[in-house]
Short mmCIF file of N, CA and C in Angstrom, two decimals:
data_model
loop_
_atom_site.label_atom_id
_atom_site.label_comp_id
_atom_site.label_asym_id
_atom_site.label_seq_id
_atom_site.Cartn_x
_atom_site.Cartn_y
_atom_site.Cartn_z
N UNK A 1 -26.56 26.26 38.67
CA UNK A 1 -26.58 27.70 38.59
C UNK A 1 -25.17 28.31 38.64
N UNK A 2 -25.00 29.61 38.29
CA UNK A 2 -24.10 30.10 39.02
C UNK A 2 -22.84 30.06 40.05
N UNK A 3 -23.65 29.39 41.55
CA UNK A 3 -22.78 29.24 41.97
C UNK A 3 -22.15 27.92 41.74
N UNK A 4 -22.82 26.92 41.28
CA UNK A 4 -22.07 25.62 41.00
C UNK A 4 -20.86 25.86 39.80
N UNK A 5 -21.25 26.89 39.46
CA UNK A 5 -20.21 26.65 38.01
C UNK A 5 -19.01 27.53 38.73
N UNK A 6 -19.11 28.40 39.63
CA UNK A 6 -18.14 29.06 39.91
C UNK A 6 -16.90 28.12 41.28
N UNK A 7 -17.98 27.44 41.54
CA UNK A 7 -17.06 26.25 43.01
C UNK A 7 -16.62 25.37 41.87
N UNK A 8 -16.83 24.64 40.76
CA UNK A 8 -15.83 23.76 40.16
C UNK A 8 -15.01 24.75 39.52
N UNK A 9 -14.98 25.65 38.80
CA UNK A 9 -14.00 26.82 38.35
C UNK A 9 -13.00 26.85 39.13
N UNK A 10 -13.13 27.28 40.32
CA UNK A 10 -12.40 27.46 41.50
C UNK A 10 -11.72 26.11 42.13
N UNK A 11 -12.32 25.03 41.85
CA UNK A 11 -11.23 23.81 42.13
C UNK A 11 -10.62 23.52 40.70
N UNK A 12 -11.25 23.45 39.86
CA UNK A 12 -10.22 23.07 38.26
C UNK A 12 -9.51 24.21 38.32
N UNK A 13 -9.24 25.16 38.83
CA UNK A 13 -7.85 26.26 38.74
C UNK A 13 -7.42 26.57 39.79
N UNK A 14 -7.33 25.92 40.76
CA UNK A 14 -6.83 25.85 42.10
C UNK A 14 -5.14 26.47 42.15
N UNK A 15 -4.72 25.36 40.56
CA UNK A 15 -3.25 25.84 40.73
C UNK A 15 -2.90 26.95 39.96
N UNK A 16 -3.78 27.56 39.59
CA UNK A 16 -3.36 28.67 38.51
C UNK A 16 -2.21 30.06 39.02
N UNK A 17 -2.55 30.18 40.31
CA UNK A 17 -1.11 31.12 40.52
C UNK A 17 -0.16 30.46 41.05
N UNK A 18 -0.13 29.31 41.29
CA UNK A 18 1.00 28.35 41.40
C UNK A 18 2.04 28.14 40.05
N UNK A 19 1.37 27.66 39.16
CA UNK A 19 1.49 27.48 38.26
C UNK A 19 1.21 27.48 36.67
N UNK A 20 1.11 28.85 36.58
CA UNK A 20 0.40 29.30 35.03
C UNK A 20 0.81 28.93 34.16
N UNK A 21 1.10 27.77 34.02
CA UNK A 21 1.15 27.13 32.16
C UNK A 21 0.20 28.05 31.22
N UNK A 22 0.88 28.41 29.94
CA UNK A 22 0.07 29.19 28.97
C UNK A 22 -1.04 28.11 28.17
N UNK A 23 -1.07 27.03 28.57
CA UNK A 23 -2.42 25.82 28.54
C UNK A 23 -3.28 26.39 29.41
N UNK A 24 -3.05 26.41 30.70
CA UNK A 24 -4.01 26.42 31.73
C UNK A 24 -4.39 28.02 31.97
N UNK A 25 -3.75 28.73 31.24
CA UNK A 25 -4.14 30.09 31.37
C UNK A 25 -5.20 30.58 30.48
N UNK A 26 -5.39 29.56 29.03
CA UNK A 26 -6.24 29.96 28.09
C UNK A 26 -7.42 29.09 28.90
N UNK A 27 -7.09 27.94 29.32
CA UNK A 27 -8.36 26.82 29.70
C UNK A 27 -9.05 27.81 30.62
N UNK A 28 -8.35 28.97 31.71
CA UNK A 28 -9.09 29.37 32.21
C UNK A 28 -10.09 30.79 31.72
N UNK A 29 -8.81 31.14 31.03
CA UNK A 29 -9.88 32.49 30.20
C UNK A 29 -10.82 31.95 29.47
N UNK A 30 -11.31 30.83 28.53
CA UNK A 30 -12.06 29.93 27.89
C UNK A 30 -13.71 29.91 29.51
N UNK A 31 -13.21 29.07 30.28
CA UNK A 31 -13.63 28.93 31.41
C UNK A 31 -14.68 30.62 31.79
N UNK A 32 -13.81 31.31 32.15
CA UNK A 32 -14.51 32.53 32.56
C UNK A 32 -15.23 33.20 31.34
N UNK A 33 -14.96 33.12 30.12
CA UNK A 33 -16.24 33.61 29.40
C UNK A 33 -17.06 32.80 29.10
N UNK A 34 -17.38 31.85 29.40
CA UNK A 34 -18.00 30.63 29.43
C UNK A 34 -19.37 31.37 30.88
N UNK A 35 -18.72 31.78 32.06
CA UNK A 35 -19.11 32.20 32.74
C UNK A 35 -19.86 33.20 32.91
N UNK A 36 -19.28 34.29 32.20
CA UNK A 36 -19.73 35.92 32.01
C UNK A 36 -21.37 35.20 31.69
N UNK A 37 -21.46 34.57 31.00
CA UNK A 37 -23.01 34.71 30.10
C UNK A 37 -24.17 34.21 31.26
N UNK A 38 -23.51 33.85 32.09
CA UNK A 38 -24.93 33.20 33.29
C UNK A 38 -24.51 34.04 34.59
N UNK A 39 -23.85 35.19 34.66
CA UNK A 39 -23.17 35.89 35.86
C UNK A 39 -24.95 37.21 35.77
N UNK A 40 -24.93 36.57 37.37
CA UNK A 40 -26.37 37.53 37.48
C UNK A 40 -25.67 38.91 37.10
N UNK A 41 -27.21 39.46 37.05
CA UNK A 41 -27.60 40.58 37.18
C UNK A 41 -26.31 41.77 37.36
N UNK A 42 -26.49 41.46 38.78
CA UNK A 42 -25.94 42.61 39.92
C UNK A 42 -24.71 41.81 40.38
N UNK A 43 -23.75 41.54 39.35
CA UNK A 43 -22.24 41.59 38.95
C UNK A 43 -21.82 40.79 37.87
N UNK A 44 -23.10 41.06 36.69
CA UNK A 44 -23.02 40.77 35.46
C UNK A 44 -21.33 42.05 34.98
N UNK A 45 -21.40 43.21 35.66
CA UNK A 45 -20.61 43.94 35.18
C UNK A 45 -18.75 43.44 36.11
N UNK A 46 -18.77 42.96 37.21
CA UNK A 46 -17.37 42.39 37.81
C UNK A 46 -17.17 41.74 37.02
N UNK A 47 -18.03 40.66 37.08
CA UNK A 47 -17.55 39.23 35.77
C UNK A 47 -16.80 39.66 34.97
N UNK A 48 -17.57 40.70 34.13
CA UNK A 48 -16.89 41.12 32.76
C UNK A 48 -15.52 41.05 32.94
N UNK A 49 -15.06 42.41 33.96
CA UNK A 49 -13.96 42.73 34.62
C UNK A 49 -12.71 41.98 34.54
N UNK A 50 -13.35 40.82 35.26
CA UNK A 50 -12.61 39.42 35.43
C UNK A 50 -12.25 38.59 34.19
N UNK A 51 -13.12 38.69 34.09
CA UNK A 51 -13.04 37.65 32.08
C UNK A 51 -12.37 38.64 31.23
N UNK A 52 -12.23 39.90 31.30
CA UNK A 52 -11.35 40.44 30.45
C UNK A 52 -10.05 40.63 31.17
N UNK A 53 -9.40 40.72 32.04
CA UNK A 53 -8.86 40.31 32.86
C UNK A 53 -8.00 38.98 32.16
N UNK A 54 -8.66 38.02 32.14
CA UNK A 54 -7.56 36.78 31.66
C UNK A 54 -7.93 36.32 30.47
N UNK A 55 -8.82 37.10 29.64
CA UNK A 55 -8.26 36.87 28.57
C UNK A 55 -7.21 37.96 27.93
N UNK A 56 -6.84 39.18 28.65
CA UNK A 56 -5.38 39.95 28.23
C UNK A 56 -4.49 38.89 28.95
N UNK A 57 -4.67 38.19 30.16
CA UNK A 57 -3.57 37.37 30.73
C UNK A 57 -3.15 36.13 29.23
N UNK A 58 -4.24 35.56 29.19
CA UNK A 58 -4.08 34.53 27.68
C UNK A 58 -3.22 35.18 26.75
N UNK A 59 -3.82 36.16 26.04
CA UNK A 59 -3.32 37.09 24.73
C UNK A 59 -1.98 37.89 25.16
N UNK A 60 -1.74 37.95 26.09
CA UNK A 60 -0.12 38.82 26.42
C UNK A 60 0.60 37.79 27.05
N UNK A 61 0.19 37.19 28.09
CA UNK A 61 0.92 36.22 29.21
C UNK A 61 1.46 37.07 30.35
N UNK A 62 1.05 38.07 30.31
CA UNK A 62 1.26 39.00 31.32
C UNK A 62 0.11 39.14 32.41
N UNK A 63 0.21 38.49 33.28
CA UNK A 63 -0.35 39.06 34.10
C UNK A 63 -1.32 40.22 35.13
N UNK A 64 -0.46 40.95 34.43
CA UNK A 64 -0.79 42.59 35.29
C UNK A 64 -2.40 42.57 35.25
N UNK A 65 -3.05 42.27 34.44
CA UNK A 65 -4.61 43.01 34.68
C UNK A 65 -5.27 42.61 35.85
N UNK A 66 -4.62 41.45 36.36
CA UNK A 66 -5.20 40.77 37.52
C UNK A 66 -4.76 41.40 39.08
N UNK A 67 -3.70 42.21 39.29
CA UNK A 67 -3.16 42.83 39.36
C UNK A 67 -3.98 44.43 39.98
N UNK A 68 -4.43 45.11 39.08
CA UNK A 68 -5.42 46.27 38.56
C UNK A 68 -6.16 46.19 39.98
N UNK A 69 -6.60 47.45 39.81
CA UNK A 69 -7.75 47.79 41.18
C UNK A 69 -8.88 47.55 40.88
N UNK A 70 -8.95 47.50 39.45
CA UNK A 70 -10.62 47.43 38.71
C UNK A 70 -10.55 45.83 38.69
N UNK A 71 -9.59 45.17 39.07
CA UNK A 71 -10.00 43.90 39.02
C UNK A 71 -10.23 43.62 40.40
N UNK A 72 -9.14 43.56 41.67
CA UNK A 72 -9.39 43.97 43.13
C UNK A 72 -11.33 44.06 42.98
N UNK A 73 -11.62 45.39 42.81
CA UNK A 73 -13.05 45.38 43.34
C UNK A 73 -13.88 44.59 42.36
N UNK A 74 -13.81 44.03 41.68
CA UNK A 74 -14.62 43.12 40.81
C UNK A 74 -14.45 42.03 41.52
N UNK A 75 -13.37 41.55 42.23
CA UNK A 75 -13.32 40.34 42.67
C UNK A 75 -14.11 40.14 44.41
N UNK A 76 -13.78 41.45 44.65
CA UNK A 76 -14.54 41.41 46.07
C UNK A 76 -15.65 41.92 45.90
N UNK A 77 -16.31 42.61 45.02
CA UNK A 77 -17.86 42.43 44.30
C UNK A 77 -18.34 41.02 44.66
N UNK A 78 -17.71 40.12 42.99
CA UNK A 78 -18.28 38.65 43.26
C UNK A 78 -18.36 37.93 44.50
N UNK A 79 -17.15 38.15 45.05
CA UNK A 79 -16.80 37.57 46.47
C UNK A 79 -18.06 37.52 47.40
N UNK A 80 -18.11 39.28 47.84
CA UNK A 80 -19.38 39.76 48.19
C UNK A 80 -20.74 38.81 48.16
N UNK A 81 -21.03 38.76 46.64
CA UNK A 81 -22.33 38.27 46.01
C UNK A 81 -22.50 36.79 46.57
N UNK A 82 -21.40 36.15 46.22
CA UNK A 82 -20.99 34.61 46.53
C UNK A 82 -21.26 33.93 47.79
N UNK A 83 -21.08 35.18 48.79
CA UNK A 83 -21.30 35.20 50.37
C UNK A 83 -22.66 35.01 50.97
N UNK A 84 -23.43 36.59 50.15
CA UNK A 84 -24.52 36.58 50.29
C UNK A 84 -25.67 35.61 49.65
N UNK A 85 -24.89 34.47 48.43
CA UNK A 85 -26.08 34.04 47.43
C UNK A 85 -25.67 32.29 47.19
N UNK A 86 -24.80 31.80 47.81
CA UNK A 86 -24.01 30.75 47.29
C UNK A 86 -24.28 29.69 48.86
N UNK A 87 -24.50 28.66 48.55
CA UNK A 87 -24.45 27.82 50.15
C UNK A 87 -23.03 27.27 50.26
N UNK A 88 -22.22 28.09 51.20
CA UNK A 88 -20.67 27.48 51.64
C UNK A 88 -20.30 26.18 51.56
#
């Protein structure tokens, strides 16, 4: 489900603000819309957020959208959800 795809996400990009190779930056925008399409319901709309989010990071190499406040609460949305719906 869901949360399984989001705990290997989260270890295959472990190093991503360590180290953003413009490889590992598309592997992950690839990755997160991969995601968007099975993101429940009730933060089908953060996801989005997020996945558009790095794929302007891919297509510019800039950073900044991640950055954004609209990304901030998209991420502590999912976060949120993850808490309440995911076994630690």
């Amino acid at each position: 489900g869901f949360c399984n795809k989001v705990s290997k996400l989260s270890v295959q990009f472990a190093g991503l603000q360590d180290d953003p190779t413009p490889a590992l930056v598309h592997q992950a925008a690839a990755a997160a819309d991969s995601l968007a399409g099975s993101a429940p319901g009730a933060i089908k709309a953060a996801v989005k957020t997020e996945v558009d989010a790095y794929d302007e990071w891919a297509k510019t190499g800039n950073d900044r959208a991640l950055n954004s406040n609209a990304y901030s609460a998209a991420d502590d949305q999912i976060n949120a959800w993850e808490d309440a719906n995911c076994k630690q």
